[in-house]
PDB file of C-alpha atoms in Angstrom:
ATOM      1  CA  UNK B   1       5.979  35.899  -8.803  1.00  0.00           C
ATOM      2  CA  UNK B   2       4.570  36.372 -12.103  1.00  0.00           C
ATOM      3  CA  UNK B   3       7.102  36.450 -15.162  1.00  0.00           C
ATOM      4  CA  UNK B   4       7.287  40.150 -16.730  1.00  0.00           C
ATOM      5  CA  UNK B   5       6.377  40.039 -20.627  1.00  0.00           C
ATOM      6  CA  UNK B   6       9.311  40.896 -23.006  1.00  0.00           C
ATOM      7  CA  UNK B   7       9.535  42.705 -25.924  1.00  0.00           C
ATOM      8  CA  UNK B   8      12.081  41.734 -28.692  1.00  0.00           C
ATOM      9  CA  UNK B   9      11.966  44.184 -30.864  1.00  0.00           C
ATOM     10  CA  UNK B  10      14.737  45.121 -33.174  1.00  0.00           C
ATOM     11  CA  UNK B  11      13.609  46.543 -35.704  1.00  0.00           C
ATOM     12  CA  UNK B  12      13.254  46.447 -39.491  1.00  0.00           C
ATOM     13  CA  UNK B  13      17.129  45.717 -40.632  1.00  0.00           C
ATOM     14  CA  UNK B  14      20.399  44.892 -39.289  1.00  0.00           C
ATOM     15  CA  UNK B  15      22.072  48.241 -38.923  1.00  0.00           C
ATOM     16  CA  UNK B  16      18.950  48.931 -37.304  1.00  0.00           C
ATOM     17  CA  UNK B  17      18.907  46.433 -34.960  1.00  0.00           C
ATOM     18  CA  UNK B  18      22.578  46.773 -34.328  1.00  0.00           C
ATOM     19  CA  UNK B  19      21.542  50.444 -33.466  1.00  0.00           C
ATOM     20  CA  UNK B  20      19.527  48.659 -30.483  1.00  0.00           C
ATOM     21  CA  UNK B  21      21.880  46.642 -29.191  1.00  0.00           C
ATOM     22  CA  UNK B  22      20.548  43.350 -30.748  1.00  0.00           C
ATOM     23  CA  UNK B  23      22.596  40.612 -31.913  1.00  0.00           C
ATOM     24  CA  UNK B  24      22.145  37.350 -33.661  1.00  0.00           C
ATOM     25  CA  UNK B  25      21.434  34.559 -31.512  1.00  0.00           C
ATOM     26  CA  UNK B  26      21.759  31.016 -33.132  1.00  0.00           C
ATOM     27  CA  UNK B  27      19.476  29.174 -30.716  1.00  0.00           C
ATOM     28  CA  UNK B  28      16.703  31.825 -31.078  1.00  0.00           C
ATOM     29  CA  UNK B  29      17.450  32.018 -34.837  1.00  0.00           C
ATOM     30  CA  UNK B  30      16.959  35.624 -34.475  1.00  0.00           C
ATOM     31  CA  UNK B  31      18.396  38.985 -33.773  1.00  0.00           C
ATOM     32  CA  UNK B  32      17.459  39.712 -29.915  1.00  0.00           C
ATOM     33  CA  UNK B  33      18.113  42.298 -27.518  1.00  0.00           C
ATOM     34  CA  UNK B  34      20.029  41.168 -24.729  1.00  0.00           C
ATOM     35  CA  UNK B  35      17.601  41.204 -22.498  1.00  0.00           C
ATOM     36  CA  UNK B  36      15.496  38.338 -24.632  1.00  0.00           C
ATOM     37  CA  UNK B  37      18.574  36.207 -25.101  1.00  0.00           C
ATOM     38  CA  UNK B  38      20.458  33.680 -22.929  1.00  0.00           C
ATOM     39  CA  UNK B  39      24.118  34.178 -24.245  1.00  0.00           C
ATOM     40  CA  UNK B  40      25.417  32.006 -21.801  1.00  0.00           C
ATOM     41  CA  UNK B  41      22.799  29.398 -22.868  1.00  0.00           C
ATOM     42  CA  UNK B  42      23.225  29.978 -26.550  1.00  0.00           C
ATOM     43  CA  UNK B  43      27.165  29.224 -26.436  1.00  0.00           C
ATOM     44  CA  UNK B  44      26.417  25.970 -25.059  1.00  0.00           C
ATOM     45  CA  UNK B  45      24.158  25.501 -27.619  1.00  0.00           C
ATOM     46  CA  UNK B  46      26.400  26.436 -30.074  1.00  0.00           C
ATOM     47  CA  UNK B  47      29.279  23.299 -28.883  1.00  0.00           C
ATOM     48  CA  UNK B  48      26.394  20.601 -28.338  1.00  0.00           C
ATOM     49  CA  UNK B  49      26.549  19.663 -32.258  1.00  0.00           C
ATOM     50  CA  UNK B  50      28.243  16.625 -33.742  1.00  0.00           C
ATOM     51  CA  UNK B  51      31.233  19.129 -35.317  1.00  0.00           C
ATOM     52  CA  UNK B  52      34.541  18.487 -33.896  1.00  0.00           C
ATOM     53  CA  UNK B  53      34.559  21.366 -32.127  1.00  0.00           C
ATOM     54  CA  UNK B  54      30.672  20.916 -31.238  1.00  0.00           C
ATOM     55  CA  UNK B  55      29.464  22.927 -34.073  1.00  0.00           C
ATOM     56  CA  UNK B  56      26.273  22.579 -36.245  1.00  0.00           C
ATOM     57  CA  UNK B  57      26.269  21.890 -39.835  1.00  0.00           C
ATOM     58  CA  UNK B  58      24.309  24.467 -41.599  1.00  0.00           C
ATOM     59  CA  UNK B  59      23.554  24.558 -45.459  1.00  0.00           C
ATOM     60  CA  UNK B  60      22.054  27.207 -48.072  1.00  0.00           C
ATOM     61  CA  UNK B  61      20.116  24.588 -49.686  1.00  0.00           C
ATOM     62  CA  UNK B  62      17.905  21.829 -48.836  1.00  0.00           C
ATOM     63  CA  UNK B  63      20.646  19.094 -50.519  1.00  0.00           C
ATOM     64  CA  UNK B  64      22.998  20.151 -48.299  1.00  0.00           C
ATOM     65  CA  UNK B  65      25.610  21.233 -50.922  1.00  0.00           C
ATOM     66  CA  UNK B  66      25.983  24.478 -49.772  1.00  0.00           C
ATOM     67  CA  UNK B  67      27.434  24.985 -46.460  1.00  0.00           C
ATOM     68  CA  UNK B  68      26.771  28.374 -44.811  1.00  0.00           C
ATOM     69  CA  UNK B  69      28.377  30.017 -42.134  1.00  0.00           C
ATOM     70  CA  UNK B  70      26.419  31.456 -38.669  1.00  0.00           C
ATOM     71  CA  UNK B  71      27.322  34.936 -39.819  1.00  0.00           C
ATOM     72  CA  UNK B  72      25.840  34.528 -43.459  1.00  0.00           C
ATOM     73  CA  UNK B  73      23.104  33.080 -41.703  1.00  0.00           C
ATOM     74  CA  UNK B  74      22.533  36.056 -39.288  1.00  0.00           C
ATOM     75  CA  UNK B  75      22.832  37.994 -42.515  1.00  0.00           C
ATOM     76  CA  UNK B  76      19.454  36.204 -44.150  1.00  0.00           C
ATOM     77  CA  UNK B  77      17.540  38.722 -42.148  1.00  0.00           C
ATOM     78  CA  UNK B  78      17.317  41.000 -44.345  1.00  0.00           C
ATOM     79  CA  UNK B  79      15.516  38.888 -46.635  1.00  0.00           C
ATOM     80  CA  UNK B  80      11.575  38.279 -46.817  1.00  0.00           C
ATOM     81  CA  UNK B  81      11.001  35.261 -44.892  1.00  0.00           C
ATOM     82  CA  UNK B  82      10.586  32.945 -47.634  1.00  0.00           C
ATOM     83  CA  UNK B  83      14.226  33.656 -49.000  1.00  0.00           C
ATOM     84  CA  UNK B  84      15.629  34.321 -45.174  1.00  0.00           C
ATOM     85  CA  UNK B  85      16.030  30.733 -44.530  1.00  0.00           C
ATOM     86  CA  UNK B  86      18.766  27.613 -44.176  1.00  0.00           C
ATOM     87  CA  UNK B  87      19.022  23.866 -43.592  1.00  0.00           C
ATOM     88  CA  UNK B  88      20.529  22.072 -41.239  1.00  0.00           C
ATOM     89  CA  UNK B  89      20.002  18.585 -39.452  1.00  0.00           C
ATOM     90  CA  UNK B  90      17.171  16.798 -37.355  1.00  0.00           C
ATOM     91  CA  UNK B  91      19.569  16.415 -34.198  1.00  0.00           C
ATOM     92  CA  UNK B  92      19.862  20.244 -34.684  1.00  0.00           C
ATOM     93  CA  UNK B  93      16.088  21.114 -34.425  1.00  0.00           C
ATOM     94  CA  UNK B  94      15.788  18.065 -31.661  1.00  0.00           C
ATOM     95  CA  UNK B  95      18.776  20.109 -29.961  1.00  0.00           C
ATOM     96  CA  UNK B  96      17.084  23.701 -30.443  1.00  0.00           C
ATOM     97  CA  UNK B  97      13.407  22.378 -28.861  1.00  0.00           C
ATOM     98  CA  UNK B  98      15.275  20.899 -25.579  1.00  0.00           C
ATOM     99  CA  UNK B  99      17.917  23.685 -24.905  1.00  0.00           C
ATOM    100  CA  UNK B 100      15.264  26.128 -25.618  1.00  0.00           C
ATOM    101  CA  UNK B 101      12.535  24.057 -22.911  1.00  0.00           C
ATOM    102  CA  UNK B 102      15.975  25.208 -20.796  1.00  0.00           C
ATOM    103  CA  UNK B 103      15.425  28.940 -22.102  1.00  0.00           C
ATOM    104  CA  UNK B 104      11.943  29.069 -20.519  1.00  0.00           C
ATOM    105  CA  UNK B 105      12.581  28.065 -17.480  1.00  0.00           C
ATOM    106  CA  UNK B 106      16.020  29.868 -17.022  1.00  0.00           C
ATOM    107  CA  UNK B 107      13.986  33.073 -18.216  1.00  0.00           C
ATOM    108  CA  UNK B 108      11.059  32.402 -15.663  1.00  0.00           C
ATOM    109  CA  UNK B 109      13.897  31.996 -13.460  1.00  0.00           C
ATOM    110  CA  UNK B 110      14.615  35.163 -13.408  1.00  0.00           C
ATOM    111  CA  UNK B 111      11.438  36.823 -13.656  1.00  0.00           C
ATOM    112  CA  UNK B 112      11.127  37.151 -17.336  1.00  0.00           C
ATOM    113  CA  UNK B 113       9.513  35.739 -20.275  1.00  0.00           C
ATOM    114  CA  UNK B 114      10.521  34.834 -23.620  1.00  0.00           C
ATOM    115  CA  UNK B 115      10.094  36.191 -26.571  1.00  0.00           C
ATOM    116  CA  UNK B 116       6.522  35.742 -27.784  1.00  0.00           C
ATOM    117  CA  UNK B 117       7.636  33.584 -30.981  1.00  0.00           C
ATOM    118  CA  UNK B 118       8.452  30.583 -29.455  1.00  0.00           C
ATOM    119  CA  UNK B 119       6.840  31.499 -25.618  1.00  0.00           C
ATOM    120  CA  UNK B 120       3.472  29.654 -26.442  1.00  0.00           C
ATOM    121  CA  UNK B 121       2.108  26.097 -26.173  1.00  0.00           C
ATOM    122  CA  UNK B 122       2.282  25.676 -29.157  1.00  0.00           C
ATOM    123  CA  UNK B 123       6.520  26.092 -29.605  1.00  0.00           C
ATOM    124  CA  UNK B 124       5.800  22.876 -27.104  1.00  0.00           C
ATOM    125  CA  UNK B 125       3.496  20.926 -29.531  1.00  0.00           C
ATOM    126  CA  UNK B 126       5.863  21.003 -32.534  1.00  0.00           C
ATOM    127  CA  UNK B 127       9.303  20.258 -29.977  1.00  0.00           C
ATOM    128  CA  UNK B 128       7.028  17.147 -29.056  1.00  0.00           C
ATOM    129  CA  UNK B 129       6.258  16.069 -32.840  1.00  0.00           C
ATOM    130  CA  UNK B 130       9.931  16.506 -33.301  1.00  0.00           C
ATOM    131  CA  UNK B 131      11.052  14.534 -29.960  1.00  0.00           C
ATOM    132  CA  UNK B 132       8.599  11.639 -31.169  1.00  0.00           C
ATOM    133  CA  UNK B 133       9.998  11.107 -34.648  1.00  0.00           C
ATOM    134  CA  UNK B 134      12.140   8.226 -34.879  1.00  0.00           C
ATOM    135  CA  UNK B 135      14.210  10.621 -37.586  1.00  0.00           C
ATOM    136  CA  UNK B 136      18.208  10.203 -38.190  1.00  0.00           C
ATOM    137  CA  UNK B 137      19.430  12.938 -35.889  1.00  0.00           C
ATOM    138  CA  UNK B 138      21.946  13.807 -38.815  1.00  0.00           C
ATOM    139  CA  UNK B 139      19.161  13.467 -41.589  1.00  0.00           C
ATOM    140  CA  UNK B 140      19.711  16.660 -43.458  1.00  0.00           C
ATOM    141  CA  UNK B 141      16.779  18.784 -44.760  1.00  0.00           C
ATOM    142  CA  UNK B 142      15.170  20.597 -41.649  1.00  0.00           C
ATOM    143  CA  UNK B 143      14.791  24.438 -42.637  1.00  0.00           C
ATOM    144  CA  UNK B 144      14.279  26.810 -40.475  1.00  0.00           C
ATOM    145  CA  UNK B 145      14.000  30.723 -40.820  1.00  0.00           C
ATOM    146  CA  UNK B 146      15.909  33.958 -39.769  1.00  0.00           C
ATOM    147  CA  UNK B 147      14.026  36.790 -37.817  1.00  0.00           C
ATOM    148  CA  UNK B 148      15.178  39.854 -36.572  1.00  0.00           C
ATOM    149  CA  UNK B 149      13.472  40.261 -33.105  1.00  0.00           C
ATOM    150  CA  UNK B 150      11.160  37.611 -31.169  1.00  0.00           C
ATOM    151  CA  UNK B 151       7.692  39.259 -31.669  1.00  0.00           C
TER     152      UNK B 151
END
C-alpha cells in the first residue's frame, strides 16, 4: 500500500490555524492539523527529557538565560522565521530526530505520510550528523524554529 500524501496546512496565524483545528505540537515544532500529528507520540516525547517530570529545557536566548515556556514557544509563530525561534539542548534535537524516525514509520503505518518539512531524505541526513556528534547531550545552544503547518 502506498502512503497517501498529507497536507499540513494551517494557515497564516494562530487564530487562523486554531480556526482549522491545528494545534501546537512540540515534537513537530509546529502547528499541525490532527491528522499530521502523532499526539500520542508527541506526549511521550514531551516526558523523555532530563526534567524531573521528563520535561525539556527550553530558552529565549542562545545563553540559556531565558527560560521559555512550550506555550510562549507555540506563540513564536507569529513571528518571521528569523525572530520565531528558541534554544534548547543537544539531547533535545538527538531526542526530536529518533522519536520523529518513530513518526514516519507510525504514519506509514497507517497509510499516511508526514508532513513534507521533515518527510524527505534529507530530515534523515541532518538526524545522522546529529546522532554522530560526540556533543554533551545537555550542551545548550541548539536553535530551532516555530512553523505553523508542515508544508
Amino acid at each position: 500500500m502506498s502512503p497517501k500524501p498529507v497536507v499540513c496546512y494551517c494557515g497564516f496565524s494562530i487564530t487562523e490555524a486554531k480556526t482549522l483545528g491545528c494545534k501546537y505540537d512540540t515534537l513537530s515544532v509546529s502547528w499541525l492539523p490532527s491528522h499530521c500529528r502523532d499526539d500520542d507520540l508527541t506526549a511521550e516525547f514531551e516526558r523523555s527529557g532530563p526534567g524531573p517530570s521528563g520535561e525539556w529545557p527550553y530558552w529565549a536566548d542562545f545563553n540559556a538565560t531565558l527560560p521559555i515556556t512550550t506555550e510562549d514557544i507555540s506563540l513564536l509563530a507569529e513571528l518571521p522565521p528569523s525572530r520565531a525561534l528558541f534554544y534548547t539542548t543537544h539531547g533535545w534535537h538527538v531526542a526530536h530526530c529518533a522519536f520523529f524516525w518513530r513518526k514516519e514509520f507510525r504514519m506509514r503505518a497507517k497509510g499516511s505520510m508526514m508532513e513534507r518539512r521533515h518527510d524527505q531524505e534529507s530530515h534523515i541526513e541532518h538526524c545522522y550528523g546529529y546522532f554522530m556528534k560526540e556533543t554533551p547531550l545537555n550542551r545548550t545552544g541548539t536553535m530551532a524554529v516555530v512553523s505553523l503547518g508542515g508544508d
